[in-house]
Coordinates of C-alpha atoms and ligand atoms in Angstrom, one line a residue:
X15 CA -3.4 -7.3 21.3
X16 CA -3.1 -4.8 18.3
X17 CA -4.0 -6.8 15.3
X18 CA -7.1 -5.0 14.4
X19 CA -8.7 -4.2 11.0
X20 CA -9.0 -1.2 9.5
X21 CA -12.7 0.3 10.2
X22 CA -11.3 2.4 13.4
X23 CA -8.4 3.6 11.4
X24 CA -10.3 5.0 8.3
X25 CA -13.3 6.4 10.6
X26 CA -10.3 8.2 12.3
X27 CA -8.1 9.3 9.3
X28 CA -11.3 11.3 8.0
X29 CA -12.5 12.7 11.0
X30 CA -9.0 14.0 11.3
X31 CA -7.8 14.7 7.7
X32 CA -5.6 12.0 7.4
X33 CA -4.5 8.5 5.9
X34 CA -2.9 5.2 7.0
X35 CA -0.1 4.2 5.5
X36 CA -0.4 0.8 4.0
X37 CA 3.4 -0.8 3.4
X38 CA 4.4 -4.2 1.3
X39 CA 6.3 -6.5 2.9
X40 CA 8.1 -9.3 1.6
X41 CA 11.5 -9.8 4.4
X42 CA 12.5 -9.4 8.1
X43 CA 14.0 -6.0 7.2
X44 CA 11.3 -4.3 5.8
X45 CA 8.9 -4.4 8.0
X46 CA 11.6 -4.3 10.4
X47 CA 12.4 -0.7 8.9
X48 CA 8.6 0.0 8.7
X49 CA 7.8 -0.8 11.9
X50 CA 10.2 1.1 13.6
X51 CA 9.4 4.3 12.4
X52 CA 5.8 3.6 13.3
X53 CA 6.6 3.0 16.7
X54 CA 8.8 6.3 16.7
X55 CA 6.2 8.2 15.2
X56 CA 3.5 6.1 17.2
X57 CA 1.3 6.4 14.0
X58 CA -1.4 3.3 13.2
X59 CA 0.1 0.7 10.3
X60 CA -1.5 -1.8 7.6
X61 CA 1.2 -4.3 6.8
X62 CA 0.5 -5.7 3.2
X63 CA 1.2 -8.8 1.6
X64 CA 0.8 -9.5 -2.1
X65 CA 0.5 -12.7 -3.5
X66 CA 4.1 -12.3 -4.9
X67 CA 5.5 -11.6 -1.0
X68 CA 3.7 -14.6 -0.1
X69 CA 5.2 -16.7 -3.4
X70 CA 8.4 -15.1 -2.2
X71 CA 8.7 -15.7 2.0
X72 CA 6.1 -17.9 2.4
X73 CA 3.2 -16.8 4.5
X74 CA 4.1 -18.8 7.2
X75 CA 7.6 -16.8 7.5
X76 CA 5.6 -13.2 6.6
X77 CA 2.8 -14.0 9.6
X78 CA 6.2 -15.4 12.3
X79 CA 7.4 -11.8 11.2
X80 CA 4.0 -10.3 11.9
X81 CA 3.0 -11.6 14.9
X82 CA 6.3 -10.7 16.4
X83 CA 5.9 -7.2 15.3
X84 CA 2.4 -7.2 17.1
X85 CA 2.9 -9.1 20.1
X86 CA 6.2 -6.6 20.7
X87 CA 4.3 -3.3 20.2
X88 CA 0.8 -3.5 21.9
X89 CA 0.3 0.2 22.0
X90 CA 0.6 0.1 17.5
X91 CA -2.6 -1.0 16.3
X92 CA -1.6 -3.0 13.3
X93 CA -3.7 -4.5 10.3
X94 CA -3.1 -7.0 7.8
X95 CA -3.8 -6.9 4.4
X96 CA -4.1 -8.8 1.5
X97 CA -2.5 -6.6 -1.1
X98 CA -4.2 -7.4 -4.6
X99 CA -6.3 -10.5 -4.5
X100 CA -7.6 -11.3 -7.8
X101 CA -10.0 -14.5 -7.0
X102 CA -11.9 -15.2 -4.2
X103 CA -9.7 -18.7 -3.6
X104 CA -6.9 -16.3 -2.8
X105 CA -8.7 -13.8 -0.3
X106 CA -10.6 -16.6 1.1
X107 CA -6.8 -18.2 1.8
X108 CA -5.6 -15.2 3.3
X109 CA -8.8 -14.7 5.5
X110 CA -8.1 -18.3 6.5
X111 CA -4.7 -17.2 7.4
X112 CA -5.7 -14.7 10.2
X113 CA -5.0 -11.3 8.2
X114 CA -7.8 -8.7 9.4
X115 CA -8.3 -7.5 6.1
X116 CA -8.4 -8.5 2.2
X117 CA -8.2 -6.3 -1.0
X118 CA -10.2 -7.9 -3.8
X119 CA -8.9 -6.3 -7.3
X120 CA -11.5 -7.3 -9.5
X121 CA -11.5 -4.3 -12.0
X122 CA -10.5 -5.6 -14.8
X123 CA -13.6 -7.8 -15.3
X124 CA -16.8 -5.8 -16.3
X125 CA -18.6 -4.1 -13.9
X126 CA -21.6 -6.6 -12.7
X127 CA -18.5 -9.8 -12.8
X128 CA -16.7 -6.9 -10.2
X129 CA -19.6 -6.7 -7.7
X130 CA -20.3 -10.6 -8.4
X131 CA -16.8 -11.5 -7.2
X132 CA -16.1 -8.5 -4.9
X133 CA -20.1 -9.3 -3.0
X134 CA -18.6 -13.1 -2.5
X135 CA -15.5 -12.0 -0.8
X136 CA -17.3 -9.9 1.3
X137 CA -20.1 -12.5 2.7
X138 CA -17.1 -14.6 3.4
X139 CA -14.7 -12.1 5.2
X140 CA -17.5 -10.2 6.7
X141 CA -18.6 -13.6 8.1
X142 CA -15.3 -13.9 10.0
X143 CA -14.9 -10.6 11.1
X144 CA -12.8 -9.6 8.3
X145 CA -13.1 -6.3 6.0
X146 CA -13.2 -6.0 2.3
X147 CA -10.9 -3.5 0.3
X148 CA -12.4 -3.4 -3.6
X149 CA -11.2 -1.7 -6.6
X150 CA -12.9 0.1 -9.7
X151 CA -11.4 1.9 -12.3
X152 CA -7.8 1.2 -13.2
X153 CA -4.3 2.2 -12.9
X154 CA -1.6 2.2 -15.0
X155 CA 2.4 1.2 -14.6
X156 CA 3.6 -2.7 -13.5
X157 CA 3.4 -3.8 -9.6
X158 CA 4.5 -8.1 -9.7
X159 CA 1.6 -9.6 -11.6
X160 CA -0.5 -6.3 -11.7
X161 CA -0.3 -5.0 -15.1
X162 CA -2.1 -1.6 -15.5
X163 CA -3.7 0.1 -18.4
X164 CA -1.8 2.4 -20.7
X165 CA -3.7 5.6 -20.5
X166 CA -4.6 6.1 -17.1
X167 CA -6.8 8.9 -17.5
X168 CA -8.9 7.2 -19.6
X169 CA -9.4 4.4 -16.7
X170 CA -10.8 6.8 -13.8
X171 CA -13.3 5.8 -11.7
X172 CA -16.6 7.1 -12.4
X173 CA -18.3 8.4 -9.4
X174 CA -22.1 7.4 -10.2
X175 CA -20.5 3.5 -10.6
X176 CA -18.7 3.6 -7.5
X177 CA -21.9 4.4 -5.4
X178 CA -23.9 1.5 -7.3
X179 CA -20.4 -0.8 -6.6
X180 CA -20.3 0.1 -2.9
X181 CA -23.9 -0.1 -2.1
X182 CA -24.3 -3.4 -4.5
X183 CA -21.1 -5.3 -3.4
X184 CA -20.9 -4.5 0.3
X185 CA -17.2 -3.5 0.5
X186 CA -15.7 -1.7 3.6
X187 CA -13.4 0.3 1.2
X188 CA -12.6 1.1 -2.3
X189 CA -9.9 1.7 -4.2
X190 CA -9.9 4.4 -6.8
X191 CA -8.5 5.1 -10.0
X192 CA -7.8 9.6 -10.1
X193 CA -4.7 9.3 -12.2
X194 CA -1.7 7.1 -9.9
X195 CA 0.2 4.5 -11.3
X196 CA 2.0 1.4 -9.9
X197 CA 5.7 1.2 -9.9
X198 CA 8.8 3.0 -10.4
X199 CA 7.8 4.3 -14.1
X200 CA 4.7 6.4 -13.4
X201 CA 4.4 9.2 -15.5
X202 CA 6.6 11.0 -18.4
X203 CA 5.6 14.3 -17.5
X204 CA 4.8 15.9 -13.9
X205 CA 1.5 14.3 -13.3
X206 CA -1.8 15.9 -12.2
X207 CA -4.1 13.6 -10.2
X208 CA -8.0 13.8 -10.8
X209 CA -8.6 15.4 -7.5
X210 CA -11.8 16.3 -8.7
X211 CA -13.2 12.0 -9.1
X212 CA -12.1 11.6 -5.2
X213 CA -14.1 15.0 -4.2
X214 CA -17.3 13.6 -6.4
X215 CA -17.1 10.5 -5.0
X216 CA -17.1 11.9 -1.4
X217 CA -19.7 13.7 -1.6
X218 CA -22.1 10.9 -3.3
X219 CA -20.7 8.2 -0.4
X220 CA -20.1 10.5 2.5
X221 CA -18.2 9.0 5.5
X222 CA -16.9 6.0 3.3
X223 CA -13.1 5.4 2.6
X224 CA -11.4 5.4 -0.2
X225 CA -8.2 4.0 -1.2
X226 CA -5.2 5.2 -3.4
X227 CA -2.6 2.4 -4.9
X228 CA 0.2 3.6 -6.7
X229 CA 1.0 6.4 -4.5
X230 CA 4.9 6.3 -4.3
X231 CA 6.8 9.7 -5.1
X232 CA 10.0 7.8 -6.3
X233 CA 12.1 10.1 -4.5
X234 CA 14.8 11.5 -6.4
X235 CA 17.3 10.8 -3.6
X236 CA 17.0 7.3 -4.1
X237 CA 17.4 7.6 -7.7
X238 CA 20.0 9.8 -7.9
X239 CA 21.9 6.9 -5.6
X240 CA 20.9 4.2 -7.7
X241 CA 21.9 5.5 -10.5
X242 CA 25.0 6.8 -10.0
X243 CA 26.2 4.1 -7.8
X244 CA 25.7 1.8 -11.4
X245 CA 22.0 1.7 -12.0
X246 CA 19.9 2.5 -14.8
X247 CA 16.4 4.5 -13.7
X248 CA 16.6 7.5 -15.8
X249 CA 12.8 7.9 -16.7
X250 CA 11.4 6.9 -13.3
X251 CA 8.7 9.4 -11.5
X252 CA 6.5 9.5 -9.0
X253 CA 3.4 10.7 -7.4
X254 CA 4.6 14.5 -5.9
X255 CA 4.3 14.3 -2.5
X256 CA 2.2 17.6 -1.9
X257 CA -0.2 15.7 -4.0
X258 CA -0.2 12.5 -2.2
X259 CA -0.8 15.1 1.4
X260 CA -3.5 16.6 -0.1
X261 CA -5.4 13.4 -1.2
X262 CA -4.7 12.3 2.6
X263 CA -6.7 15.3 3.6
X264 CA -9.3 14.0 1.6
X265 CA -11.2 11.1 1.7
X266 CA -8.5 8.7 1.2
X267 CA -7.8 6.8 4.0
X268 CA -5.3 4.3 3.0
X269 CA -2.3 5.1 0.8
X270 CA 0.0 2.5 -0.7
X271 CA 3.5 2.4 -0.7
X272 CA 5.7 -0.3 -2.4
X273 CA 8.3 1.2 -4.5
X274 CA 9.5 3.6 -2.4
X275 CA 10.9 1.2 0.2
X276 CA 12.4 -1.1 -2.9
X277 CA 13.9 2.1 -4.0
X278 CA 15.1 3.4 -0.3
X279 CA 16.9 -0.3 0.3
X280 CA 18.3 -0.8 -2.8
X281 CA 20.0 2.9 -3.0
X282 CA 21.2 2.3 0.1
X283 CA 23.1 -1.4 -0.7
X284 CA 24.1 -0.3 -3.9
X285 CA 25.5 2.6 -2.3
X286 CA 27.6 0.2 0.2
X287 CA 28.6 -2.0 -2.1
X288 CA 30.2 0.1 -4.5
X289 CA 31.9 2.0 -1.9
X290 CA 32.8 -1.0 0.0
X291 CA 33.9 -3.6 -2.2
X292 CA 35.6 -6.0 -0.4
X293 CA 32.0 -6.1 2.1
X294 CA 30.5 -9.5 2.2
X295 CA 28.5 -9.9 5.3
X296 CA 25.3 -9.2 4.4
X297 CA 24.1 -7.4 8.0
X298 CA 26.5 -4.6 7.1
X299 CA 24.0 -3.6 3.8
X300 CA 20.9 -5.1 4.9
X301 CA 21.0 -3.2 8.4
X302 CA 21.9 0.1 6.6
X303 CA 19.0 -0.7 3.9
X304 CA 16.7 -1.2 7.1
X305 CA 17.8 2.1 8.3
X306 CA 16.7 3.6 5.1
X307 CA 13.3 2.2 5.0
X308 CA 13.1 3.1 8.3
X309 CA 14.3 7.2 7.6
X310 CA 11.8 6.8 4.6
X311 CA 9.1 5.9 6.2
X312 CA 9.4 8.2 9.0
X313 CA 8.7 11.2 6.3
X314 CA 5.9 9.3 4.7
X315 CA 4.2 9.4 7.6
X316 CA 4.5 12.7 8.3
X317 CA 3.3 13.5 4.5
X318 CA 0.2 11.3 5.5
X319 CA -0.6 13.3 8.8
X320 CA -0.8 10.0 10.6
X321 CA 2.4 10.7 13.4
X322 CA 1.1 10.3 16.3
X323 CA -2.7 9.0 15.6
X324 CA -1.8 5.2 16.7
X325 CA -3.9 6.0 20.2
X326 CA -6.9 7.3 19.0
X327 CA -7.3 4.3 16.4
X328 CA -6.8 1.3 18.7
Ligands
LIG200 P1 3.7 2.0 -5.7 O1 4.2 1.1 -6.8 O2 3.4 3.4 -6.1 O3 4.5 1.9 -4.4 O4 2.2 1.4 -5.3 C1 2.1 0.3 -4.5 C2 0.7 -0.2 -4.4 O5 -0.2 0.5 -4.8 C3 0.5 -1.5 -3.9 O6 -0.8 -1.9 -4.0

């Protein structure tokens, strides 16, 4: 069995320099993509689920989808994660549901309401064997319901906080703010991460993992396709990838990536369907789109120095 939770994976990734890549899924060809250049690469994988996925599929679909994936690739060891909770009603539903482990984003309540909520999670999923992602500080840009702040550097997590948040609120991992944004719309000029809040916050919680959101490049590729096969992206930018290797090196263990598989899939179909116009069987764009991911994700995980680690974090 390789549903596991994340503690293994993180005490590996910084031994060893590296981070886990943590992919939203929402379909079959997703994390069909995903999960077959994880197996390729044999790298370790935390498949997330925000509460729009689960809206979306249904979380009976998303955990059929899962437990295929797992019960198929024994030698992967694979954790699930609440992307996002914002009450304790939705982690607790998700912990109910069997995932391994649970984000509670509480930041944008003040600081003692954060530990308040983020402590109760944690007696509850800790109870069950589950582990606790947190969040303080915030991000900027849009991700579903997750609307960040305007001025991101403004928003950065303060080192002295986070050790009184992680020692107070018991939380296996947390989730800081050094300059990312969610979605497709990150920055307007080339961005410079805070490189200097996730080296500070190292040193005052040695050993403990941190956790970067918003960490998509928005590969110009993809939106060079988009575009010129009748979309409209002309401002979108990313996270550079050298940054997003270096943080990996770091003390961030877990690095999300959402709108770089929305942008890989929908390039692709876009692509198809302009070229192809009379096409209307859907396996003849979704199959390419799952290729994509799957090309996509095979780099990402190379960026991340996580090829090849899936043995040592079973
Ligand atoms: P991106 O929008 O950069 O992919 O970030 C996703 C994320 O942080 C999910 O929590």
């Amino acid at each position: 069995m390789a549903l596991v939770g994340t503690k293994k994976m993180f005490e590996m990734a910084l031994k060893g320099g590296y981070a886990i890549g943590a992919f939203n899924v929402n379909n079959m060809e997703i994390t069909q993509g995903i999960v077959s250049a994880v197996v390729e690469e044999k790298s370790p994988l935390i498949l997330q689920v925000s509460r729009g996925a689960r809206k979306y599929a249904g979380i009976s679909y998303l955990n059929a989808i899962i437990n295929v994936v797992v019960s198929e690739n024994p030698d992967i060891p694979i954790a699930t994660h609440l992307d996002h909770g914002d009450t304790f009603e939705t982690c607790k539903q998700f912990v109910d549901d069997g995932f391994t482990s649970v984000m509670i984003d509480a930041s944008k309540l003040p600081f003692e309401e954060n530990i308040t909520v983020t402590k109760k999670v944690v007696e509850y999923a800790h109870a069950r064997d589950v582990v606790v992602e947190a969040e303080l500080g915030q991000l900027g840009g849009i991700e579903e319901d997750v609307v960040g702040v305007e001025d991101v550097g403004k928003h950065l997590t303060e080192p002295d906080q986070a050790v009184e948040f992680v020692e107070r609120s018991g939380c296996d991992s947390l989730a800081v703010a050094c300059g990312t944004s969610h979605g497709a719309y990150k920055f307007k000029i080339e961005p410079k991460l805070a490189f200097d809040v996730i080296e500070k916050i190292a040193e005052k919680l040695p050993g403990f993992p941190l956790v970067m959101h918003g960490s998509s490049s928005v590969l110009r590729e993809f939106v060079d396709l988009i575009n010129k096969y009748g979309g409209d992206m002309p401002d979108a930018m990313g996270v550079p990838e050298e940054a997003i290797g270096k943080a990996a090196k770091m003390a961030i263990c877990k690095v999300n990536i959402d709108t770089d598989l929305r942008l890989a899939v929908t390039a692709k179909i876009r692509q198809i369907l302009a070229e192809r116009p009379s096409e209307f069987d859907p396996r003849k764009y979704l199959g390419p789109g799952r290729e994509a991911i799957k090309d996509m994700v095979k780099h990402k995980l190379d960026v991340l120095g996580c090829s090849g680690k899936a043995a040592e974090c079973m």
